Amino acid sequence: MAQLIDGKKISADIKEELRLEVETLKEKGVSVCLAVVQVGEDPASCVYVRNKTRACAYIGIESKSYELPESTTEEELEELIEQLNQDPSINGILVQLPLPAHIDEDRIINLIHPSKDVDGFHPINVGRLWTGEDGFLSCTPAGIIQLLKRSHITLEGKECVIMGRSNIVGKPMAALLLRENATVTIAHSKTENLKELTKRADILIVAVRKPKFVTAEYIKEGAVVIDVGMHRNENNKLCGDVDFADVEPQASAITPVPGGVGPMTIAMLMENCVKTVRE
C-alpha cells in the first residue's frame, strides 16, 4: 500500500505557518498586498482566482482584484501592469493565465517587475532559479519540493524523471531537483523508449496533460509518483495524468488527484507573496 502524499494537509500547514508570520509582520507595521488581474471569464480561471483570494484572506494578505472584460486590449492591460508596478502599496502582481488569444502572454509576463513577479515566470526570476540565486520560485515545482520534503522523501542522489518540459512545471522542476542534488532527466513527446526511461526513476513527476496516460508499466517497483495533471473524466470526475488505481499498488508513495499537487500551488504563491516583504 503506497503512502498517500496529502497535499491538502501539507498546504494547510504551510498556510498556517504563513498566517502566523503575517500576524507578526503586521505587529511591526508591515502589510502584504497581492494584485490579481483576470481578463475574461474562463471558468477554470474564475475558480483559481477565487481560491487564491480565499487563501489571501486566511493568511492575512490583502488582495485587490482587477477583473477585465475579454475585449480588453493588450495596450490596456499593459497600462494596468505599469500602474501596479509603480504602486508602492502593491507587493505582488499575478496575471491569471491563460489570457485571451489576442494578448501576447510572454509580453505581459515580461512587463511585471521581477520584484513583484510572485508567479516566478519573469525571465529574470527563471534565470535566478537556474543559477542558484535568490528569487521567486515557480509555484507548482516549489510546491512539489515541499510535498516531497515534508513527506520525508529523500531527494539527494535519487534518479528523478520529469515527464513534460513546460516553462511552468517541467523546466523549473528540473532546476529545483538539481538544487537538491538529485539526478534529473526530462522526458517529452519526442523521447524514445519512454517506458524504459521512466522505469529507472526513483521519483517520477508527470506533467503531460493527458488523462490517465501513465500506467503501472511506466513505473519501477517502489517509485515515488507525483501527478501534476488535472482533468475531468467521462463521468465529470477529476483525474490526473496518472492512472491512480493501476499505479498505486506499485508505488511507495503517490499524490492523489484532487488533493495532491493542486493545493500546493496556491500555498507556494502565498509563500512568494510573504517573501516580498521579508528582510
XYZ file of C-alpha atoms in Angstrom:
279
model
C 0.000 0.000 0.000
C 1.587 3.266 -1.158
C 1.987 6.241 1.155
C -0.609 8.831 0.129
C 1.075 12.240 -0.126
C -1.563 14.579 1.286
C -1.298 17.955 -0.437
C -4.318 19.327 1.427
C -2.715 18.691 4.813
C 0.754 19.927 3.819
C -0.613 23.075 2.142
C -2.750 23.780 5.237
C 0.388 23.503 7.398
C 2.260 25.966 5.171
C -0.647 28.434 5.128
C -0.866 28.289 8.923
C 2.882 28.996 9.203
C 2.453 31.959 6.835
C -0.605 33.243 8.737
C 1.441 33.415 11.942
C 4.310 35.134 10.100
C 1.953 37.736 8.592
C 0.472 38.368 12.045
C 3.972 39.129 13.362
C 4.712 41.365 10.357
C 1.502 43.345 10.944
C 2.548 43.946 14.547
C 5.678 45.586 13.088
C 3.540 47.692 10.735
C 4.336 45.624 7.623
C 1.455 44.566 5.363
C 1.305 42.423 2.225
C -0.910 43.150 -0.795
C -1.421 40.995 -3.901
C -2.959 42.348 -7.115
C -4.809 39.664 -9.096
C -5.563 40.506 -12.730
C -8.045 38.396 -14.709
C -9.029 39.063 -18.328
C -12.262 37.387 -19.429
C -14.305 34.778 -17.580
C -12.631 31.429 -18.257
C -14.434 29.086 -15.785
C -11.250 27.373 -14.536
C -9.564 30.765 -14.089
C -12.540 32.015 -12.049
C -12.162 29.024 -9.693
C -8.394 29.553 -9.341
C -8.803 33.282 -8.651
C -11.497 32.591 -6.044
C -9.225 30.051 -4.299
C -6.300 32.482 -4.309
C -8.473 35.233 -2.832
C -9.657 32.875 -0.067
C -6.064 31.860 0.741
C -5.057 35.546 0.975
C -7.960 36.242 3.350
C -6.993 33.312 5.600
C -3.325 34.270 5.816
C -3.966 37.988 6.236
C -2.724 39.142 2.845
C -4.772 41.929 1.269
C -5.873 41.089 -2.267
C -7.042 43.517 -4.926
C -8.933 42.059 -7.888
C -8.856 43.564 -11.362
C -11.499 41.772 -13.432
C -11.250 42.956 -17.022
C -13.560 42.092 -19.937
C -12.496 39.649 -22.662
C -12.352 42.617 -25.078
C -9.530 44.320 -23.116
C -6.707 45.254 -25.493
C -3.076 44.365 -24.937
C -2.302 48.076 -24.574
C -4.940 48.492 -21.829
C -3.555 45.510 -19.929
C 0.000 46.865 -20.307
C -1.123 50.196 -18.820
C -2.640 48.433 -15.796
C 0.526 46.344 -15.223
C 2.630 49.505 -15.376
C 0.379 51.219 -12.810
C 0.676 48.211 -10.473
C 4.457 48.127 -10.944
C 4.654 51.765 -9.836
C 2.206 51.417 -6.905
C 4.251 51.034 -3.670
C 1.245 49.535 -1.826
C 1.215 46.512 -4.188
C 3.787 43.847 -3.247
C 2.898 41.136 -5.765
C 1.234 41.026 -9.182
C -0.459 37.916 -10.545
C -1.898 37.828 -14.064
C -4.182 34.797 -14.329
C -3.370 32.626 -17.342
C -4.463 31.804 -19.981
C -5.043 35.246 -21.445
C -7.343 35.755 -24.459
C -5.729 34.821 -27.778
C -5.287 38.436 -28.915
C -2.935 39.199 -25.995
C 0.725 38.122 -26.019
C 1.209 36.256 -22.710
C 5.013 36.378 -22.819
C 4.990 40.134 -23.348
C 2.661 40.662 -20.372
C 4.706 38.367 -18.085
C 7.878 40.244 -19.066
C 6.243 43.564 -18.138
C 5.700 42.556 -14.494
C 8.590 43.868 -12.391
C 10.725 40.909 -11.213
C 10.401 42.085 -7.584
C 6.581 41.702 -7.855
C 6.538 38.543 -10.007
C 5.044 36.173 -7.406
C 4.322 33.529 -10.072
C 8.066 33.227 -10.733
C 7.570 33.423 -14.514
C 9.667 36.501 -15.391
C 12.886 35.595 -17.279
C 14.975 37.262 -14.552
C 13.457 35.035 -11.855
C 13.808 31.998 -14.134
C 17.490 32.874 -14.617
C 17.984 33.257 -10.867
C 16.453 29.820 -10.351
C 18.907 28.184 -12.767
C 21.955 29.989 -11.393
C 21.010 29.289 -7.764
C 20.418 32.947 -6.846
C 17.575 34.110 -4.635
C 14.340 34.887 -6.472
C 10.702 33.867 -6.747
C 10.244 30.172 -7.487
C 7.623 28.853 -9.901
C 4.785 27.824 -7.570
C 3.897 24.300 -8.725
C 7.500 22.955 -8.791
C 8.256 24.657 -5.454
C 5.120 23.015 -4.050
C 6.255 19.592 -5.259
C 9.611 20.021 -3.488
C 7.723 20.825 -0.277
C 5.453 17.787 -0.747
C 8.488 15.519 -1.038
C 10.483 17.064 1.805
C 7.573 17.216 4.248
C 6.741 13.591 3.404
C 10.326 12.665 4.404
C 11.245 11.520 0.891
C 14.985 11.791 0.214
C 15.956 13.660 -2.961
C 19.752 13.680 -2.769
C 21.297 11.093 -5.083
C 17.919 9.896 -6.379
C 17.160 9.399 -10.063
C 14.272 11.693 -10.984
C 12.412 11.664 -14.287
C 10.123 14.547 -15.237
C 7.569 13.865 -17.962
C 6.874 17.238 -19.567
C 9.098 20.215 -20.461
C 6.813 23.224 -19.982
C 8.139 26.548 -18.693
C 5.642 26.384 -15.816
C 6.372 22.867 -14.498
C 8.942 20.705 -16.313
C 11.903 23.050 -16.714
C 11.763 24.781 -13.296
C 11.117 21.382 -11.668
C 14.409 20.135 -13.126
C 16.285 23.145 -11.731
C 14.836 22.689 -8.230
C 15.640 18.962 -8.169
C 19.216 19.697 -9.237
C 19.446 22.115 -6.293
C 18.535 19.171 -4.067
C 21.372 17.071 -5.568
C 19.059 14.724 -7.456
C 19.966 13.294 -10.872
C 17.426 14.628 -13.364
C 16.124 13.551 -16.774
C 13.397 15.422 -18.670
C 11.238 13.295 -20.985
C 8.860 14.775 -23.561
C 6.726 13.936 -26.594
C 9.781 13.194 -28.759
C 11.539 10.967 -26.188
C 12.315 7.485 -27.493
C 11.883 4.351 -25.353
C 9.849 6.340 -22.833
C 8.813 3.404 -20.647
C 12.387 2.154 -20.309
C 13.395 5.649 -19.184
C 10.587 6.159 -16.670
C 11.107 2.698 -15.161
C 14.554 3.878 -13.967
C 13.041 6.673 -11.900
C 13.130 6.629 -8.117
C 10.871 9.693 -8.343
C 8.588 10.200 -11.361
C 6.917 13.585 -11.868
C 4.181 13.537 -14.502
C 3.003 16.725 -16.262
C 1.921 15.599 -19.738
C -1.662 16.978 -19.849
C -3.068 13.592 -20.882
C -5.628 11.930 -18.581
C -4.513 8.611 -17.060
C -1.594 8.430 -19.516
C 0.841 6.809 -17.076
C 0.019 3.226 -16.102
C 1.870 0.635 -13.975
C 4.085 -0.360 -16.907
C 5.802 3.056 -16.698
C 6.676 2.634 -13.011
C 9.574 0.994 -11.212
C 8.532 -1.037 -8.164
C 8.685 1.259 -5.130
C 8.934 4.537 -7.055
C 7.506 7.826 -5.779
C 4.915 9.182 -8.248
C 3.884 12.859 -8.383
C 0.868 13.610 -10.594
C 0.620 17.224 -11.797
C -2.311 16.617 -14.180
C -5.895 17.767 -13.666
C -8.707 16.622 -15.969
C -12.397 15.738 -15.974
C -13.148 12.142 -16.960
C -16.199 10.823 -18.830
C -18.168 10.919 -15.533
C -17.078 14.540 -14.902
C -14.859 13.424 -12.018
C -11.381 14.857 -11.533
C -8.455 12.677 -12.530
C -4.751 13.193 -13.223
C -2.129 12.244 -15.800
C -1.547 9.033 -13.812
C -3.935 6.080 -13.710
C -4.032 6.096 -9.913
C -5.749 2.721 -9.408
C -3.272 0.972 -11.720
C -0.106 2.692 -10.422
C -0.769 2.937 -6.666
C -0.050 -0.752 -5.853
C 3.395 -0.450 -7.461
C 4.418 2.895 -5.929
C 5.934 3.524 -2.496
C 4.301 6.979 -2.364
C 1.860 8.779 -4.663
C -0.126 12.027 -4.884
C -3.894 11.788 -5.381
C -5.932 13.951 -7.770
C -7.553 16.005 -6.391
C -5.799 16.788 -3.110
C -2.175 16.311 -4.137
C -0.181 18.895 -6.092
C -3.095 21.319 -6.685
C -3.374 22.833 -3.185
C 0.407 23.267 -3.031
C 0.484 25.691 -5.966
C -1.628 28.222 -4.078
C 0.307 27.659 -0.831
C 3.580 28.487 -2.605
C 2.021 31.538 -4.260
C 1.223 32.742 -0.733
C 4.827 31.951 0.278
C 6.078 34.150 -2.593
C 3.730 36.965 -1.537
C 5.093 36.931 2.026
C 8.641 36.700 0.654
C 8.168 40.156 -0.961
C 8.275 41.804 2.477
C 10.806 39.589 4.277
C 14.031 41.365 5.192
